[in-house]
Short mmCIF file of C-alpha atoms in Angstrom, two decimals:
data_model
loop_
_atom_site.label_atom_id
_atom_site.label_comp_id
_atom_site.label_asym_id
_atom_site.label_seq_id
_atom_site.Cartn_x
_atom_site.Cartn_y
_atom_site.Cartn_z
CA UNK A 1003 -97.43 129.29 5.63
CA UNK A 1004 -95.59 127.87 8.52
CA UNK A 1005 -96.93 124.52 9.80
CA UNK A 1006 -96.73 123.44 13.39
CA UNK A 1007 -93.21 123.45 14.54
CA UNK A 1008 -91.96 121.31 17.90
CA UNK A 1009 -89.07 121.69 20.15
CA UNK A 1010 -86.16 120.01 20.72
CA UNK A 1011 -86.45 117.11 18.25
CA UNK A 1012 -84.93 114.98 20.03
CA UNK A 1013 -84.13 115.14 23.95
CA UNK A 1014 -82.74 112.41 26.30
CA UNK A 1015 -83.17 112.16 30.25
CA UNK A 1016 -82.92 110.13 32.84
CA UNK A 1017 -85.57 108.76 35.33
CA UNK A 1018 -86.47 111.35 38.07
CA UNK A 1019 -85.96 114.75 35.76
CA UNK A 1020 -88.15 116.94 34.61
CA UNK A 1021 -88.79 118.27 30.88
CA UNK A 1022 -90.23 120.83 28.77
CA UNK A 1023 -90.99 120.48 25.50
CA UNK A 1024 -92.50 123.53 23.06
CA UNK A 1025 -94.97 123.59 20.15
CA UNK A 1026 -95.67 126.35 17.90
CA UNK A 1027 -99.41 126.36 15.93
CA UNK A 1028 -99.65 126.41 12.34
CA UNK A 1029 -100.26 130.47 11.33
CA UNK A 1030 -104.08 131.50 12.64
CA UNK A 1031 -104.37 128.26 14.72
CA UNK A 1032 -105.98 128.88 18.40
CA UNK A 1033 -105.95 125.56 19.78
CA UNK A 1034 -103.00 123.12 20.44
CA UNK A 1035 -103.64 119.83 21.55
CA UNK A 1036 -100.80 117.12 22.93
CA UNK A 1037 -100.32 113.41 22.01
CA UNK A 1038 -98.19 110.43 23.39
CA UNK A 1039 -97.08 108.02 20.79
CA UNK A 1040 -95.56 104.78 21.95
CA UNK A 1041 -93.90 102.59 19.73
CA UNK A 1042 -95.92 100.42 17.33
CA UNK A 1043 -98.88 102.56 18.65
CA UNK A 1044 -101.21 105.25 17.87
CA UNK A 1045 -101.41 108.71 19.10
CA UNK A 1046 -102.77 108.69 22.99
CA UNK A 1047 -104.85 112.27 23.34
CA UNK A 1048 -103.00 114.48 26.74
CA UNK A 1049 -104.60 117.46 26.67
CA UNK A 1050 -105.38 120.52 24.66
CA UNK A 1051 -105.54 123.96 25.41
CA UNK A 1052 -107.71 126.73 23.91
CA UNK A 1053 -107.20 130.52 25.40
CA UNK A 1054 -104.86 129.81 27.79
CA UNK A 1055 -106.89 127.29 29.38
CA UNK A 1056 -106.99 123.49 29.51
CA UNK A 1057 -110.20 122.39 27.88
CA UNK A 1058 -110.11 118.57 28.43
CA UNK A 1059 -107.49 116.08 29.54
CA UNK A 1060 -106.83 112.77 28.71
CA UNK A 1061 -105.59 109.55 31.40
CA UNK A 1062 -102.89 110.86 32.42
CA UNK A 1063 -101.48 111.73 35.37
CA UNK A 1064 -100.23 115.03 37.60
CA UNK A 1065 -96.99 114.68 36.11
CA UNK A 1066 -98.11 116.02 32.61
CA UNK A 1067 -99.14 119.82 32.82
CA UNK A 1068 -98.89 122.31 30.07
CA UNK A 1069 -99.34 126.17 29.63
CA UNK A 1070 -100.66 127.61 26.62
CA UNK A 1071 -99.42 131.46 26.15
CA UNK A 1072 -100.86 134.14 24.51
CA UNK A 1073 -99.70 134.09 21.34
CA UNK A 1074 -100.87 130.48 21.28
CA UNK A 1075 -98.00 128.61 21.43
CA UNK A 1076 -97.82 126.12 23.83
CA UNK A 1077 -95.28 123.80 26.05
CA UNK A 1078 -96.07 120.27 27.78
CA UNK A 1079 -94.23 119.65 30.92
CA UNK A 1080 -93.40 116.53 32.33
CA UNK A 1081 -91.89 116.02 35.92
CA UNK A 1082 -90.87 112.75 37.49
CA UNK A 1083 -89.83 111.00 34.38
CA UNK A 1084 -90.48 107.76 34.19
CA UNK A 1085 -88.92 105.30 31.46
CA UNK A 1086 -92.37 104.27 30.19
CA UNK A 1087 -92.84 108.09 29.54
CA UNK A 1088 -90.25 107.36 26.72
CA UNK A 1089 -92.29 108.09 23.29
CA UNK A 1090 -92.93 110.45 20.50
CA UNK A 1091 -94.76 113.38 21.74
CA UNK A 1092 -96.70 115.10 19.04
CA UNK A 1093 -98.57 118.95 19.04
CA UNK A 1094 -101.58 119.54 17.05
CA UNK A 1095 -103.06 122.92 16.50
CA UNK A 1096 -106.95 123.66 14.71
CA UNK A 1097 -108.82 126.56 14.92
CA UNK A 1098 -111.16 126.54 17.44
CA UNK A 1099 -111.98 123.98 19.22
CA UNK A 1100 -114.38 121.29 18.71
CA UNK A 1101 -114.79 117.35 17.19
CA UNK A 1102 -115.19 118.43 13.56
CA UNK A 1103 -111.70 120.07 13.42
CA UNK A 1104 -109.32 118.31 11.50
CA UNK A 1105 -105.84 118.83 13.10
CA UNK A 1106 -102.43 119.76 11.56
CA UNK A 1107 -99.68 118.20 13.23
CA UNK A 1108 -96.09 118.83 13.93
CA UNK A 1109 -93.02 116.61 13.56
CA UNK A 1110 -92.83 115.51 17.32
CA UNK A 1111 -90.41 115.52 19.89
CA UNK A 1112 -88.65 112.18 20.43
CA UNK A 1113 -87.57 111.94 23.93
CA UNK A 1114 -85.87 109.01 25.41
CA UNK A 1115 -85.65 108.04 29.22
CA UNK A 1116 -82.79 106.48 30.63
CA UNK B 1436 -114.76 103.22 26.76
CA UNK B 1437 -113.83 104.70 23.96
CA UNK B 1438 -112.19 102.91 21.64
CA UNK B 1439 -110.62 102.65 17.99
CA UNK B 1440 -109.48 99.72 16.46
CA UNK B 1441 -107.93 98.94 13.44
CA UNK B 1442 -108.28 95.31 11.82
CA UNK B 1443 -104.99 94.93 10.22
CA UNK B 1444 -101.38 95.79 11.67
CA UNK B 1445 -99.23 95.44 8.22
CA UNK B 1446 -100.97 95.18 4.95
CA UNK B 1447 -98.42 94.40 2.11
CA UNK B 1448 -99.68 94.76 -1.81
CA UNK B 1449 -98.07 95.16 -4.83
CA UNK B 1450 -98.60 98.16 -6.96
CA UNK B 1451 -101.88 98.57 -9.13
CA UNK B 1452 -103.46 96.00 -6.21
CA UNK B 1453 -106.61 97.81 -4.50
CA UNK B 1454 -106.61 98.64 -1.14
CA UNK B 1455 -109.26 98.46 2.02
CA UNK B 1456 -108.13 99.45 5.31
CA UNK B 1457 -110.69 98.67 8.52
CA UNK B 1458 -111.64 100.95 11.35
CA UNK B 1459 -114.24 100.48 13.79
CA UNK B 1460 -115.11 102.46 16.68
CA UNK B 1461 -117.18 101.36 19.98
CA UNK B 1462 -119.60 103.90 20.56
CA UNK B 1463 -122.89 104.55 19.03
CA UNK B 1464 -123.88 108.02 19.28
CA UNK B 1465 -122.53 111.05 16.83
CA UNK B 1466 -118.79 111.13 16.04
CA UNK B 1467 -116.38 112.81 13.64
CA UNK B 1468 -114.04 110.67 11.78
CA UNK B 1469 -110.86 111.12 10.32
CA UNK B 1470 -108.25 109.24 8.10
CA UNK B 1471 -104.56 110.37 8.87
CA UNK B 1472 -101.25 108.88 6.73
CA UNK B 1473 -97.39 109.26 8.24
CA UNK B 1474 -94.87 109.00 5.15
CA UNK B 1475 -91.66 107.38 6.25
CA UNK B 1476 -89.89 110.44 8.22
CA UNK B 1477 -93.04 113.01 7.84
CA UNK B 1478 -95.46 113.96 10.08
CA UNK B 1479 -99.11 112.80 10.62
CA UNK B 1480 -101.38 114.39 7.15
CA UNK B 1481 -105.02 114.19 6.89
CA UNK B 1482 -106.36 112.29 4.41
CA UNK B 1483 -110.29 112.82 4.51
CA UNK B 1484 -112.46 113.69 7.22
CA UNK B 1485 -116.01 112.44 7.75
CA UNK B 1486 -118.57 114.80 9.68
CA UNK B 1487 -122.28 114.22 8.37
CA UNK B 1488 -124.34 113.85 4.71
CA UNK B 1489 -122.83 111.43 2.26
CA UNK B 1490 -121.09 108.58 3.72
CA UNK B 1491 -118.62 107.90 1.57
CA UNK B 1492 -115.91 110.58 1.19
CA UNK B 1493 -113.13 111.03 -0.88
CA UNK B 1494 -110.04 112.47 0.30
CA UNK B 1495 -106.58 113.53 -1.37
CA UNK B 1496 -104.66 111.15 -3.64
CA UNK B 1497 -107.26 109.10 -4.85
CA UNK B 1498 -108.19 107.83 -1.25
CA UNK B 1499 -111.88 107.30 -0.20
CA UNK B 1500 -113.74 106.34 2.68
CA UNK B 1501 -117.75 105.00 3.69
CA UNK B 1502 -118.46 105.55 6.80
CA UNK B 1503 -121.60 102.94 7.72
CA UNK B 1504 -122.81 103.84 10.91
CA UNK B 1505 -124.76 100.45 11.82
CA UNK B 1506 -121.07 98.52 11.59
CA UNK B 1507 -119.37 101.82 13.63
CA UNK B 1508 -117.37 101.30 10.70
CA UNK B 1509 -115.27 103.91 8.04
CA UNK B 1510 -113.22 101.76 6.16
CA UNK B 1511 -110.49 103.41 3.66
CA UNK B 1512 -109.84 102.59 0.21
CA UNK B 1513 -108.12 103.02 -2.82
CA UNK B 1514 -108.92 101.48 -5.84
CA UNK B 1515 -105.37 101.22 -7.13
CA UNK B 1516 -102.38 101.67 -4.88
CA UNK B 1517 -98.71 103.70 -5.65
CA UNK B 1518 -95.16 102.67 -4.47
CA UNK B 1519 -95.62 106.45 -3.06
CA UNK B 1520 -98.53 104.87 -0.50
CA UNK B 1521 -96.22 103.61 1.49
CA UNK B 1522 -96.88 104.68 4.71
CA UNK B 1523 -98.72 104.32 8.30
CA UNK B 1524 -102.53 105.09 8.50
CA UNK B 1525 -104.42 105.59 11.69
CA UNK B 1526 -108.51 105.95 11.56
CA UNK B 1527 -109.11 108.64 14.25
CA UNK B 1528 -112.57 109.68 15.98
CA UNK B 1529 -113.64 112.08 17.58
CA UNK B 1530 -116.77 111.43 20.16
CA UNK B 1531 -117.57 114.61 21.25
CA UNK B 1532 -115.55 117.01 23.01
CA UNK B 1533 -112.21 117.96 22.50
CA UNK B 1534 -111.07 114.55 22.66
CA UNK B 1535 -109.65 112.57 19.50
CA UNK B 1536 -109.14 108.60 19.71
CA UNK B 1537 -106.89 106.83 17.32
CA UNK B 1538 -106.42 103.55 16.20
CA UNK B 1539 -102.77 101.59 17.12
CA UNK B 1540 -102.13 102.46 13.27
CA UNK B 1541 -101.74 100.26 9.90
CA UNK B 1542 -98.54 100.13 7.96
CA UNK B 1543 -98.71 99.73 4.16
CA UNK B 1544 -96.00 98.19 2.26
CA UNK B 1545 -96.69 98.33 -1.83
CA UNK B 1546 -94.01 96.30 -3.54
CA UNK B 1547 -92.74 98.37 -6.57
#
């Protein structure tokens, strides 16, 4: 039963670019939601998406957008990188959405600004 | 706001030694609360989850949690701890919606 799988693992830019990162639900997951995780810090909710749609968002700017497509996988853009915007960026998928929910989370995307 | 916090940032026992971890939350209405562990190089596991009837919970690996609503509190324990529960913890709540706070995290160091 494949978990949640994330794309690149790693990624390095520098301030100004733009980035895409990808996130693949665990198998008969609907909804993907996207963290921040600074260093020494705890997940900070993004966003999460649930039929293609963005259901809630969390304080963050413009910059951050995502897409979810229709075979539920999702990506999490970021444009106008900034080098605070260095962090772990974590998916989590559930099924369905809603508070009681537990989520199942990928490995993360490490991405580094320069 | 919202808010999760966690009372201790590195919590270092020895093995067999019993373990509490804090978490308390600032808001006073109906939440869902979770207990997540990262293992050194692993990704974010749930441990227990807390949504409504008995308050305390148990979880996997011998981990528990009471969830006392007039402290906002859902502390986690274990009565006797492994080298193998080495690891970061984060207390997460949900306060309606789709929206999931966590704590900035514990890290547990047991001494072998």
């Amino acid at each position: 039963d494949a978990g949640v799988t994330q794309s690149p693992t790693h990624l390095i830019k520098t301030r100004g670019q733009q980035v895409t990162l990808r996130c693949s639900p665990k198998s008969g997951h609907d909804t993907v939601s996207w963290y921040q995780q600074a260093l020494g810090q705890g997940p900070q909710f993004i966003f999460q998406y649930y039929e293609e749609e963005e259901r809630q968002r969390g304080n963050f700017p413009d910059r951050f957008s995502g897409h979810q497509f229709p075979n539920y996988s999702s990506e999490l853009n970021v444009n106008a990188l900034l080098l605070g915007d260095s962090a772990l960026y974590l998916c989590a998928s559930s099924l369905a959405t809603g508070g009681n929910q537990p989520q199942h989370f990928g490995d993360g995307t490490r991405l580094s600004i320069l | 706001a919202q808010s999760v916090s966690q009372h201790n940032h590195h919590v270092i026992l020895s093995e067999a030694a019993s373990l509490e971890l804090g978490c308390n939350y600032s808001y006073g209405g109906t939440v869902n609360l979770f207990w997540y562990v990262q293992y050194p190089g692993q990704h974010l596991q749930l441990l227990l989850k807390y949504f409504s009837g008995d308050p305390l919970v148990k979880g996997i690996k011998g981990f528990e949690a009471e969830f006392i609503k007039s402290k906002f509190s859902f502390n986690l324990r274990k009565p006797s701890v492994q080298w193998s529960d080495t690891a970061e913890y984060f207390c997460a709540v949900n306060f309606g919606g789709q929206n999931f706070v966590f704590g900035p995290g514990t890290r547990l160091s047991v001494l072998p």
